[in-house]
Each structure stands twice: as C-alpha cells, then as structure tokens.
Amino acid sequence: MAALSSAGRMGSIARLLARGTALGLSLMLLGACTTIESGLQEAADSEALKAGYMPGPTREPITFENLQKADPQSSIGRSQHPKILAAYGGAYSDPKLEQTLAGIVGRLAAVTDDPNRIYRITVLNSPNVNAFALPGGYLYVTRGLLALANDSAEVAAVLAHEMGHVTANHGIERQKREEAAEIAGRVVSEVLSSDAAGRAALARGRLSLASFSRNQELQADALGIRQTGRAGYDAFAASRFLRAMDSYSHFRAAFQADNPDLDFLASHPAAPQRVELAERHAREFGMNGTGLRDRDRYLSGIDGMLFGDSAVEGYVRNRSFYHPGLGITFQVPQGFVIDNTAEAVLATGPGDTAIRFDGVALAQNSGLVDYIKSGWIGGLDVGSIRELRISGLEAVSARAAGGEYVFDVTVIRVGDQVYRFLTALPAASDASVGQIAGTVANSFRLLSPAEKESLKPLRIRILTAAAGDTPQSLANRMTGVDRKLEMFQLLNELGPTTPLQAGERYKIIGE
C-alpha cells in the first residue's frame, strides 16, 4: 500500500475512515509545495554543464556537495535530503529522462538571478503530482508531475518556480517560523494536553508552516516566469501547467480533508488567481506561443517512464488491487474507486460507502478473536464477532458503531501478518455494511507464482496519431487506468471536444 491511483468523489465518512479516526487508527499526512518540485540525481548533459549546472552524483571529482560547502544554507538541505527520499519512495533513475531535464536546467541556470547558486535536482519515485525546494539548492520533482507535463517549457516553469523559492530564501524564512512554532508547540502540548481545541489549533499551525505562504508562492511564480521567459521558453507555460494541475486535482478529488484549515492545498493561492497573475507576468515576453515549447524532445525523454504505483507499493488495476511482493489481491464492487495511499488502500463507493485495507504484524500464537477485542476498535459489538475462513485462510469479522456510522471489520491471517478490511457507511443507509464488506473480504486471496510474475508496472508510452485517430481510439489503447478518455485528455491537455492532429505525438499509459 502506497502511492496514488484513484478518482472520484469522497464523502465525510470516507474521509473519516481514510484518516483512521473512526476505529482508533491514525494517519499522518505530510505535505510540501504542491505546485512544483524538481529532481535529477545523475546527469551528463554538456549544455547544462556549460551553463554552470552541476548535476547530482557524478564521476567527476567536482561534486555538488563540494561546490555547495561554502553555502551557509547547504546544511539544511543536506540534512533533510535523506528524509525526502524516504518519504517519496527514493530517487527515480532514468538516464534518458535525466539528460532531458539537465538540458532544461542548463538553459535556466544561464539566466538565473543567483548565478553563484548550484542546484541538485532529484526525480522522486512517486506517482503524486508534487514539487518542492530545500535551502542549499536542493530541488525535487516527482515522476507523477513529469507525467502530467507536456513539454520542456512547462517543466522549466516548474523548476524556475522552485529556484525562485531558493533565490528568495523562502526556505530559510520557513525554518525560522518552524523553530518558533516548535517552542509554542511544546507549551501547547504540556499546558493544553487535554484541550482538544488547543491541539487542533496546533495542528493547523504546523500544517501552515509545512508550506510556503501565499505571498511566497506568488513571488516564486513571478520570479520563475521571468526566468523561464529569459531562458527563451514559452512564458505562458506556467499558467498552462497551473490549469493542467487544477484539472488533475479535480479529477483525483477523492480523500480531500473535511476541514479546509487542515487541508494543505488551502494554504496556496486559488488556481484562478494564480493563472491570471501568471498570464500577466508572461505578457512581458510577448504574445502567447512566442517562446520555445520543445515538446518532442520532452516527450521522448519521458517515453517509458514509470507511471503510477511501483511493485513495492502494489498495483491498482481498475477495481482490483494486486501486491506481487505480499502475494495478495482483492477486488471492490462495481461503482467503487480505489486509491492506493502510503498508509493504506482506500476505496469509495455509492451511498458514501468507504473501505480501508491495511496490514499489521501479529504473532502467530495470538488469536484473531483476542486481537479484535484488544481495544483498537471503538464501539465494538462483542456479540457480533464470528470466526470464518476466507480463501482457506483464518479470518474473523465483527461490527462496530460510532456516531452516525456503522462499521464492519474483517481481519485475515497470512503467516505472521494480519490484513484488515474496515468498511463504513452511514447508519441511515439502505445498504447493508455486512453485505458490502463480505463481498470485498471474500474476494481476498493469495496470488499464484504465475500471477505474481505476470504483474508489470504501468509506463508512459508515446504514440504518433494517424489519420482517423480520435481521443477515444487512443484512450482505448491504455491499460490499467479507470476513466480512460478523461485520463487521456488530462495527460495531453486536451479539452472535451479537442480533436487529435495527425502526425502529432500523444501520451498513453500501458505496460
């Protein structure tokens, strides 16, 4: 369970279950700058080197670490870099992609407002659309963001935005606020430990500190667009990509926080405002379309790039979840949408129904009935506990209630691992929580060796449209994703009625 690949709406009960609070579980949601992050660990692009860009690890004796030792901010980025890699699935290595990004960074570095700054860009092995910067020239971009971008100009706008954060020392300002908040946090924890309102206020404060301020985001937008335009790229790429990210955010609108104060996205300027300001800055460089987009080179660079979940995280294929490493699979009913998050696999369905699937270690000499009764389920109906077999495996199910919701909990033992299905829906619903939960839990089974071997990750594939091709015909060639036509249009920044151009290259998803 990890990564992200879902779509659809999520109601209040589904959000509650996603956070795990209804049954005594807890999740920690970590955020970073949701507009742009960039990354590259190894690159060998002469254009970038000539422009003063020093890639990540290199065989040359002059390294990024050595060059940035004189930077007083470098210790911050250096100490946080391993944590970023751990949180985002490590670095994604692809020499072809790295060379493409090195060329983009080289052009930007040649016109930077901070010519003495050295940058290290890391592509993070995450399907999430995200990017951020750390003091000391550490830039990060997820492969999920790179999959959404459609040309070099859009990626340049992303990278330049992050360089703007570094140039303006926003990371240093944020660190000072975080240090002050840490002291305040200890006071709140010690003095108001029993005050729920105080703890909620502290949580809101910490989330706001995890992001840049609205003014800092807008300042980075302005700096980045000017740098993008000076580098010769299409200055309107920033506004174009902001629209693409907004469309993708709505497409993947499941599991958003109930309380806007606790929603990381709420700390950022609204998309319409940012787009309007971005277009205003871009007009300084001429009319829309006057700069370089470099679409073909970029699409060649991402051709074959991993898309969505990796084998370590498990795969979502339509309504089924497969984890080759754990050797397990299950399926959700028609009308449900699966989201594979870092902490659990979540699914939402009709009638505000939500399902959470995760796993915990449990000694084999510990009984499942005792585990169910051990206190981690709030509102447990002890009389509902029953033992059963699912696909020949030992299992136990039970019911619980909390507030306006009812829950079904089913646990299944596989060796020293226990897999948990938590199904929730409103108590007033006409549907039966037991029937829905039983359908999902009973679909759980172990994968055969042949099935595990056959599971392959999804990748970005670049196709050239032929005469007569339509968005629907190319979308039909995609595998492993739901709402194929909508996904195809999003990935290629096409409107609902935009036709294809014969001879033009487009992104699809396949194995």
Coordinates of C-alpha atoms in Angstrom, one line a residue:
M1 CA 0.0 0.0 0.0
A2 CA 1.4 3.3 -1.0
A3 CA 1.3 5.7 -3.9
L4 CA -1.8 7.1 -5.6
S5 CA -4.1 6.0 -8.4
S6 CA -7.8 6.8 -7.9
A7 CA -10.5 9.1 -9.0
G8 CA -14.0 10.1 -7.8
R9 CA -15.8 11.9 -5.0
M10 CA -15.3 11.2 -1.4
G11 CA -17.9 12.0 1.3
S12 CA -17.4 12.8 5.0
I13 CA -17.5 9.1 6.2
A14 CA -14.9 8.1 3.6
R15 CA -12.6 11.0 4.7
L16 CA -13.1 9.9 8.3
L17 CA -12.1 6.3 7.5
A18 CA -9.2 7.5 5.4
R19 CA -7.8 9.3 8.4
G20 CA -8.5 6.2 10.5
T21 CA -10.1 8.1 13.4
A22 CA -13.3 6.2 13.4
L23 CA -11.7 3.0 14.5
G24 CA -8.9 4.3 16.6
L25 CA -6.3 4.3 13.8
S26 CA -4.2 7.2 12.9
L27 CA -2.6 8.6 9.7
M28 CA 0.0 11.3 9.3
L29 CA -0.4 13.3 6.1
L30 CA 2.8 15.1 5.1
G31 CA 2.8 18.0 2.6
A32 CA 5.2 20.0 0.6
C33 CA 4.9 22.7 -2.0
T34 CA 2.1 21.3 -4.1
T35 CA 2.8 23.4 -7.2
I36 CA 6.2 22.5 -8.2
E37 CA 9.1 20.2 -7.1
S38 CA 12.0 19.0 -9.2
G39 CA 14.6 16.3 -9.3
L40 CA 17.5 14.6 -11.0
Q41 CA 20.3 12.6 -9.4
E42 CA 22.7 11.8 -12.2
A43 CA 23.0 13.7 -15.5
A44 CA 25.6 14.1 -18.2
D45 CA 24.4 17.0 -20.4
S46 CA 27.1 19.2 -21.8
E47 CA 24.7 22.1 -22.3
A48 CA 23.9 22.1 -18.6
L49 CA 27.5 21.9 -17.5
K50 CA 28.4 24.8 -19.8
A51 CA 25.6 26.8 -18.2
G52 CA 27.0 26.2 -14.7
Y53 CA 24.6 23.5 -13.7
M54 CA 26.2 20.7 -11.6
P55 CA 24.2 17.5 -11.7
G56 CA 23.8 15.1 -8.8
P57 CA 26.3 12.3 -8.2
T58 CA 29.0 12.4 -10.9
R59 CA 32.2 10.6 -11.6
E60 CA 34.0 13.9 -11.8
P61 CA 36.0 15.0 -8.7
I62 CA 34.0 18.2 -8.6
T63 CA 30.8 17.3 -6.8
F64 CA 27.6 19.1 -5.9
E65 CA 28.4 18.6 -2.2
N66 CA 31.9 20.0 -2.6
L67 CA 30.8 23.0 -4.6
Q68 CA 28.0 24.0 -2.2
K69 CA 30.0 23.7 1.0
A70 CA 30.5 27.4 1.1
D71 CA 26.7 28.0 1.0
P72 CA 25.6 28.6 4.6
Q73 CA 22.2 27.1 3.7
S74 CA 23.6 23.8 2.5
S75 CA 23.4 22.1 5.9
I76 CA 19.6 22.4 5.9
G77 CA 19.1 20.8 2.6
R78 CA 21.8 18.2 3.2
S79 CA 20.2 17.1 6.5
Q80 CA 16.7 16.9 5.0
H81 CA 17.6 15.2 1.7
P82 CA 17.6 11.6 3.1
K83 CA 14.2 12.3 4.8
I84 CA 12.7 13.5 1.5
L85 CA 14.0 10.3 -0.3
A86 CA 12.5 8.1 2.4
A87 CA 9.1 9.9 2.3
Y88 CA 8.8 9.7 -1.5
G89 CA 10.0 6.2 -2.4
G90 CA 13.6 7.1 -3.1
A91 CA 15.1 8.6 -6.3
Y92 CA 13.9 7.5 -9.8
S93 CA 16.8 6.8 -12.1
D94 CA 16.4 7.1 -15.9
P95 CA 19.4 8.4 -17.8
K96 CA 17.3 9.5 -20.8
L97 CA 15.0 11.4 -18.6
E98 CA 17.9 12.9 -16.6
Q99 CA 19.6 14.2 -19.8
T100 CA 16.3 15.8 -20.9
L101 CA 16.0 17.6 -17.5
A102 CA 19.7 18.6 -17.5
G103 CA 19.1 20.5 -20.7
I104 CA 16.2 22.3 -19.3
V105 CA 18.1 23.2 -16.1
G106 CA 21.1 24.3 -18.1
R107 CA 19.0 26.9 -20.0
L108 CA 17.5 28.2 -16.7
A109 CA 20.9 28.3 -14.9
A110 CA 22.3 30.5 -17.7
V111 CA 19.8 33.3 -16.9
T112 CA 19.4 32.9 -13.1
D113 CA 19.2 35.9 -10.8
D114 CA 21.5 34.0 -8.5
P115 CA 24.5 33.0 -10.7
N116 CA 26.6 31.6 -7.8
R117 CA 23.9 29.1 -6.8
I118 CA 24.5 25.4 -7.5
Y119 CA 21.4 23.1 -7.9
R120 CA 20.9 19.4 -7.4
I121 CA 17.7 18.1 -8.9
T122 CA 16.2 14.8 -7.8
V123 CA 13.4 12.9 -9.5
L124 CA 11.4 11.3 -6.8
N125 CA 9.9 7.8 -7.4
S126 CA 6.4 8.9 -6.5
P127 CA 3.2 9.0 -8.7
N128 CA 2.0 12.0 -6.7
V129 CA 2.0 15.3 -8.6
N130 CA 4.3 17.4 -6.5
A131 CA 7.5 19.5 -6.3
F132 CA 9.4 21.5 -3.7
A133 CA 12.8 23.1 -2.8
L134 CA 15.1 23.0 0.2
P135 CA 17.7 25.6 1.2
G136 CA 21.1 25.0 -0.3
G137 CA 19.9 24.3 -3.9
Y138 CA 18.1 21.0 -3.4
L139 CA 15.2 20.7 -5.9
Y140 CA 12.8 17.8 -6.2
V141 CA 10.1 16.8 -8.7
T142 CA 8.0 13.7 -8.7
R143 CA 7.7 11.4 -11.8
G144 CA 3.9 12.0 -11.3
L145 CA 4.4 15.7 -12.1
L146 CA 6.6 14.9 -15.0
A147 CA 3.9 12.6 -16.4
L148 CA 1.4 15.4 -16.3
A149 CA 3.7 17.9 -18.1
N150 CA 3.5 18.1 -21.9
D151 CA 6.6 20.0 -22.9
S152 CA 10.0 21.3 -21.7
A153 CA 8.6 24.8 -21.2
E154 CA 6.1 23.5 -18.6
V155 CA 8.9 21.7 -16.7
A156 CA 11.1 24.8 -17.0
A157 CA 8.3 26.8 -15.3
V158 CA 8.2 24.2 -12.5
L159 CA 11.9 24.2 -12.0
A160 CA 12.2 28.0 -12.2
H161 CA 9.4 28.4 -9.6
E162 CA 11.4 26.3 -7.2
M163 CA 14.6 28.1 -8.0
G164 CA 12.6 31.3 -7.1
H165 CA 11.9 29.9 -3.7
V166 CA 15.6 29.2 -3.2
T167 CA 16.7 32.6 -4.5
A168 CA 14.2 34.4 -2.3
N169 CA 15.4 32.4 0.8
H170 CA 11.8 31.3 1.4
G171 CA 13.1 28.1 2.9
I172 CA 15.2 29.9 5.5
E173 CA 12.2 32.1 6.5
R174 CA 10.1 29.0 6.8
Q175 CA 12.7 27.3 9.0
K176 CA 12.7 30.3 11.4
R177 CA 8.9 30.1 11.7
E178 CA 9.1 26.3 12.3
E179 CA 11.6 26.8 15.1
A180 CA 9.4 29.4 16.8
A181 CA 6.4 27.1 16.4
E182 CA 8.3 24.2 18.0
I183 CA 8.6 26.2 21.2
A184 CA 5.0 27.1 21.1
G185 CA 4.1 23.5 20.3
R186 CA 5.8 22.3 23.5
V187 CA 3.8 24.8 25.5
V188 CA 0.5 23.7 23.9
S189 CA 1.4 20.0 24.4
E190 CA 2.3 20.5 28.1
V191 CA -0.2 23.0 29.2
L192 CA -3.2 22.2 27.0
S193 CA -2.6 18.4 26.6
S194 CA -6.3 17.8 27.5
D195 CA -7.6 20.6 25.4
A196 CA -8.8 19.3 22.0
A197 CA -9.3 22.8 20.6
G198 CA -5.7 23.7 21.6
R199 CA -4.4 20.6 19.9
A200 CA -6.4 21.3 16.8
A201 CA -5.0 24.8 16.7
L202 CA -1.5 23.5 17.0
A203 CA -2.1 21.0 14.1
R204 CA -3.4 23.8 11.9
G205 CA -0.3 25.9 12.7
R206 CA 2.0 23.0 11.9
L207 CA 0.3 22.4 8.6
S208 CA 0.6 26.0 7.6
L209 CA 4.2 26.0 8.4
A210 CA 4.8 23.0 6.2
S211 CA 4.0 25.1 3.2
F212 CA 5.2 28.4 1.8
S213 CA 2.9 31.3 2.4
R214 CA 0.6 32.6 -0.3
N215 CA 2.8 35.7 -0.9
Q216 CA 5.9 33.5 -1.2
E217 CA 4.1 31.2 -3.7
L218 CA 3.1 34.3 -5.8
Q219 CA 6.6 35.7 -5.5
A220 CA 8.1 32.4 -6.7
D221 CA 5.6 32.4 -9.6
A222 CA 6.8 35.8 -10.7
L223 CA 10.5 35.0 -10.4
G224 CA 10.0 31.7 -12.1
I225 CA 8.1 33.1 -15.1
R226 CA 10.6 35.8 -15.7
Q227 CA 13.4 33.2 -15.6
T228 CA 11.5 30.9 -17.9
G229 CA 10.9 33.7 -20.4
R230 CA 14.5 34.9 -20.3
A231 CA 15.7 31.4 -21.0
G232 CA 13.7 31.5 -24.2
Y233 CA 10.9 29.2 -23.2
D234 CA 7.2 29.9 -23.6
A235 CA 6.5 32.2 -20.7
F236 CA 2.8 31.1 -20.7
A237 CA 3.8 27.6 -19.8
A238 CA 3.3 28.3 -16.1
S239 CA -0.3 29.3 -16.5
R240 CA -0.9 26.4 -18.8
F241 CA 0.5 23.9 -16.3
L242 CA -1.4 25.5 -13.4
R243 CA -4.6 24.8 -15.3
A244 CA -3.5 21.2 -16.0
M245 CA -2.7 20.7 -12.3
D246 CA -6.1 22.2 -11.3
S247 CA -7.9 19.8 -13.8
Y248 CA -5.9 16.9 -12.5
S249 CA -6.7 17.8 -8.9
H250 CA -10.4 17.8 -9.6
F251 CA -10.1 14.5 -11.5
R252 CA -8.4 13.0 -8.4
A253 CA -10.6 14.7 -5.9
A254 CA -11.1 11.7 -3.6
F255 CA -9.9 11.8 0.0
Q256 CA -9.7 15.5 0.4
A257 CA -9.8 16.8 4.0
D258 CA -13.1 17.8 5.5
N259 CA -11.8 20.9 7.3
P260 CA -10.2 23.4 4.9
D261 CA -8.0 24.6 7.7
L262 CA -6.3 21.2 7.8
D263 CA -6.1 20.9 4.0
F264 CA -2.6 21.6 2.7
L265 CA -3.9 22.9 -0.6
A266 CA -5.8 25.6 1.3
S267 CA -2.5 27.3 2.1
H268 CA -1.9 28.0 -1.6
P269 CA -3.4 30.8 -3.7
A270 CA -6.6 29.7 -5.6
A271 CA -5.8 28.5 -9.1
P272 CA -7.8 31.2 -11.0
Q273 CA -5.8 33.9 -9.1
R274 CA -2.5 32.3 -9.9
V275 CA -3.4 31.7 -13.5
E276 CA -4.4 35.3 -14.0
L277 CA -1.2 36.6 -12.4
A278 CA 0.9 34.1 -14.3
E279 CA -0.5 35.3 -17.6
R280 CA 0.1 38.9 -16.6
H281 CA 3.8 38.2 -16.0
A282 CA 4.1 36.2 -19.2
R283 CA 2.8 39.0 -21.4
E284 CA 6.1 40.9 -20.6
F285 CA 7.7 38.4 -23.1
G286 CA 5.1 38.8 -25.9
M287 CA 2.0 37.1 -27.1
N288 CA 1.1 33.5 -26.1
G289 CA 3.1 31.0 -28.1
T290 CA 6.2 33.1 -28.9
G291 CA 8.6 31.1 -26.8
L292 CA 10.1 27.6 -27.1
R293 CA 8.0 24.7 -26.0
D294 CA 10.3 21.8 -27.1
R295 CA 7.5 19.3 -26.9
D296 CA 9.1 16.5 -29.0
R297 CA 12.3 16.3 -27.0
Y298 CA 10.4 16.3 -23.7
L299 CA 8.0 13.5 -24.8
S300 CA 11.0 11.4 -26.0
G301 CA 12.5 11.9 -22.6
I302 CA 9.5 10.6 -20.6
D303 CA 8.7 7.8 -23.1
G304 CA 8.9 4.6 -21.0
M305 CA 8.9 6.4 -17.6
L306 CA 7.2 4.5 -14.8
F307 CA 3.6 5.7 -14.2
G308 CA 1.5 5.1 -11.1
D309 CA 2.4 2.6 -8.4
S310 CA 5.5 0.5 -8.4
A311 CA 5.8 -3.2 -7.5
V312 CA 6.9 -2.2 -3.9
E313 CA 3.6 -0.4 -3.4
G314 CA 1.3 -2.8 -5.2
Y315 CA -0.8 -2.1 -8.3
V316 CA -4.4 -0.9 -8.8
R317 CA -6.0 -2.3 -12.0
N318 CA -9.5 -0.9 -12.4
R319 CA -11.4 -2.4 -9.4
S320 CA -8.7 -4.8 -8.3
F321 CA -5.6 -4.3 -6.0
Y322 CA -2.6 -6.6 -6.6
H323 CA 0.6 -6.7 -4.5
P324 CA 3.1 -9.0 -6.0
G325 CA 5.5 -8.6 -3.1
L326 CA 3.0 -9.6 -0.5
G327 CA 1.4 -12.0 -2.9
I328 CA -2.2 -10.9 -2.3
T329 CA -5.1 -9.4 -4.2
F330 CA -8.7 -8.3 -3.7
Q331 CA -11.5 -6.6 -5.6
V332 CA -14.0 -3.9 -4.8
P333 CA -17.6 -3.9 -6.1
Q334 CA -18.8 -2.1 -9.3
G335 CA -19.0 1.6 -8.8
F336 CA -16.1 1.8 -6.3
V337 CA -12.9 3.6 -6.9
I338 CA -9.6 2.5 -5.3
D339 CA -6.9 4.8 -4.0
N340 CA -3.5 3.3 -3.1
T341 CA -2.1 5.6 -0.4
A342 CA 1.1 5.4 1.6
E343 CA -0.7 4.1 4.7
A344 CA -3.5 2.0 3.3
V345 CA -5.6 1.1 0.3
L346 CA -8.8 3.2 0.3
A347 CA -11.9 2.8 -1.7
T348 CA -15.1 4.9 -2.1
G349 CA -18.4 3.8 -3.5
P350 CA -22.1 4.7 -3.8
G351 CA -24.0 5.9 -0.8
D352 CA -21.0 7.4 0.9
T353 CA -19.5 4.0 1.5
A354 CA -15.8 3.7 2.3
I355 CA -13.3 0.8 2.6
R356 CA -9.9 0.8 4.2
F357 CA -7.4 -2.0 3.7
D358 CA -4.1 -2.3 5.5
G359 CA -1.9 -4.8 7.3
V360 CA -0.2 -5.2 10.7
A361 CA 2.2 -7.8 12.2
L362 CA 0.7 -10.2 14.7
A363 CA 2.5 -13.2 16.3
Q364 CA 1.0 -16.5 15.1
N365 CA 0.3 -17.6 18.7
S366 CA -2.0 -14.5 19.1
G367 CA -5.6 -15.4 18.4
L368 CA -7.6 -13.2 15.9
V369 CA -10.6 -13.0 18.3
D370 CA -8.4 -11.7 21.0
Y371 CA -6.9 -9.2 18.6
I372 CA -10.3 -7.9 17.5
K373 CA -11.2 -7.4 21.2
S374 CA -7.8 -5.8 22.1
G375 CA -9.2 -2.2 22.1
W376 CA -8.2 -0.8 18.7
I377 CA -11.8 -0.8 17.5
G378 CA -14.0 1.8 19.1
G379 CA -17.7 1.0 19.5
L380 CA -17.1 -2.8 19.0
D381 CA -20.2 -5.0 19.3
V382 CA -18.6 -8.0 21.0
G383 CA -21.6 -10.2 20.3
S384 CA -21.1 -9.8 16.6
I385 CA -17.7 -11.4 16.5
R386 CA -17.5 -14.5 14.4
E387 CA -14.8 -16.8 13.1
L388 CA -14.7 -17.8 9.4
R389 CA -12.5 -18.9 6.6
I390 CA -11.7 -16.8 3.5
S391 CA -10.0 -18.5 0.6
G392 CA -8.9 -21.2 3.1
L393 CA -7.3 -18.6 5.4
E394 CA -8.2 -18.0 9.1
A395 CA -10.4 -14.9 9.5
V396 CA -12.6 -13.1 12.0
S397 CA -15.3 -10.4 11.4
A398 CA -17.1 -8.1 13.7
R399 CA -19.4 -5.0 13.7
A400 CA -18.9 -1.6 15.3
A401 CA -20.7 1.7 15.5
G402 CA -19.6 5.2 16.1
G403 CA -21.6 8.4 15.8
E404 CA -23.8 8.3 12.7
Y405 CA -21.9 5.4 11.1
V406 CA -21.7 1.7 11.2
F407 CA -18.6 -0.4 10.5
D408 CA -17.6 -3.9 9.6
V409 CA -14.2 -5.1 10.5
T410 CA -12.7 -8.3 8.9
V411 CA -9.2 -9.5 9.7
I412 CA -7.4 -12.3 7.7
R413 CA -4.2 -14.0 8.8
V414 CA -1.4 -14.8 6.4
G415 CA 1.5 -16.2 8.4
D416 CA 2.6 -13.5 10.9
Q417 CA 0.7 -10.8 9.0
V418 CA -2.9 -9.8 9.6
Y419 CA -4.7 -7.9 6.8
R420 CA -7.6 -5.7 7.9
F421 CA -10.7 -4.6 5.9
L422 CA -12.6 -1.8 7.5
T423 CA -15.9 -0.9 5.8
A424 CA -18.0 2.0 6.8
L425 CA -21.3 3.6 5.7
P426 CA -23.9 5.9 7.3
A427 CA -26.2 4.1 9.8
A428 CA -29.2 5.5 8.0
S429 CA -28.2 4.0 4.7
D430 CA -30.4 1.4 3.0
A431 CA -27.4 -0.7 2.1
S432 CA -26.0 -3.4 4.3
V433 CA -22.5 -2.8 5.6
G434 CA -22.1 -6.6 6.1
Q435 CA -23.0 -7.4 2.5
I436 CA -20.6 -4.9 1.1
A437 CA -17.9 -5.9 3.5
G438 CA -18.4 -9.6 2.8
T439 CA -18.2 -9.1 -1.0
V440 CA -14.8 -7.3 -0.6
A441 CA -13.3 -9.5 2.1
N442 CA -14.3 -12.7 0.3
S443 CA -12.5 -11.6 -2.8
F444 CA -9.2 -11.6 -0.9
R445 CA -6.8 -14.4 -2.0
L446 CA -3.2 -15.3 -2.4
L447 CA -1.6 -14.8 -5.8
S448 CA -0.1 -17.7 -7.7
P449 CA 3.5 -17.6 -8.7
A450 CA 2.5 -17.2 -12.3
E451 CA 0.2 -14.2 -11.4
K452 CA 2.9 -12.5 -9.4
E453 CA 5.3 -13.0 -12.3
S454 CA 2.8 -11.6 -14.9
L455 CA 2.2 -8.3 -13.0
K456 CA 4.1 -5.4 -14.6
P457 CA 4.2 -1.7 -13.8
L458 CA 2.5 0.8 -16.0
R459 CA 4.6 3.2 -18.1
I460 CA 4.1 6.4 -20.2
R461 CA 4.1 5.4 -23.9
I462 CA 4.3 8.0 -26.7
L463 CA 2.3 7.4 -29.8
T464 CA 2.0 9.3 -33.1
A465 CA -1.6 9.9 -34.1
A466 CA -2.5 8.6 -37.5
A467 CA -5.2 9.9 -39.8
G468 CA -8.6 9.0 -38.4
D469 CA -7.4 8.6 -34.8
T470 CA -9.5 10.2 -32.1
P471 CA -9.0 10.8 -28.4
Q472 CA -11.3 7.8 -27.8
S473 CA -9.4 5.5 -30.1
L474 CA -6.1 6.3 -28.5
A475 CA -7.6 6.2 -25.0
N476 CA -8.9 2.7 -25.7
R477 CA -5.3 1.5 -26.1
M478 CA -4.5 2.5 -22.5
T479 CA -4.3 -0.2 -19.8
G480 CA -4.6 -0.3 -16.0
V481 CA -6.4 3.0 -15.5
D482 CA -10.1 4.0 -15.0
R483 CA -11.9 6.7 -17.0
K484 CA -9.6 6.2 -19.9
L485 CA -10.9 9.0 -22.1
E486 CA -10.7 11.6 -19.3
M487 CA -7.3 10.4 -18.3
F488 CA -6.0 10.6 -21.9
Q489 CA -7.4 14.2 -22.2
L490 CA -5.8 15.2 -18.9
L491 CA -2.4 13.8 -19.7
N492 CA -2.4 15.5 -23.1
E493 CA -4.0 18.8 -22.0
L494 CA -6.9 18.3 -24.4
G495 CA -10.4 19.8 -24.0
P496 CA -13.5 17.7 -24.1
T497 CA -14.0 18.4 -27.8
T498 CA -10.4 19.0 -28.9
P499 CA -9.6 16.7 -31.9
L500 CA -6.3 15.0 -32.5
Q501 CA -3.8 16.2 -35.1
A502 CA -2.5 13.6 -37.4
G503 CA 1.3 13.3 -37.0
E504 CA 1.3 14.8 -33.5
R505 CA 2.6 12.7 -30.6
Y506 CA 0.5 11.9 -27.6
K507 CA 0.9 10.2 -24.2
I508 CA -0.9 7.0 -23.3
I509 CA -0.5 4.6 -20.4
G510 CA 0.5 0.9 -20.9
E511 CA 2.7 -1.9 -19.7

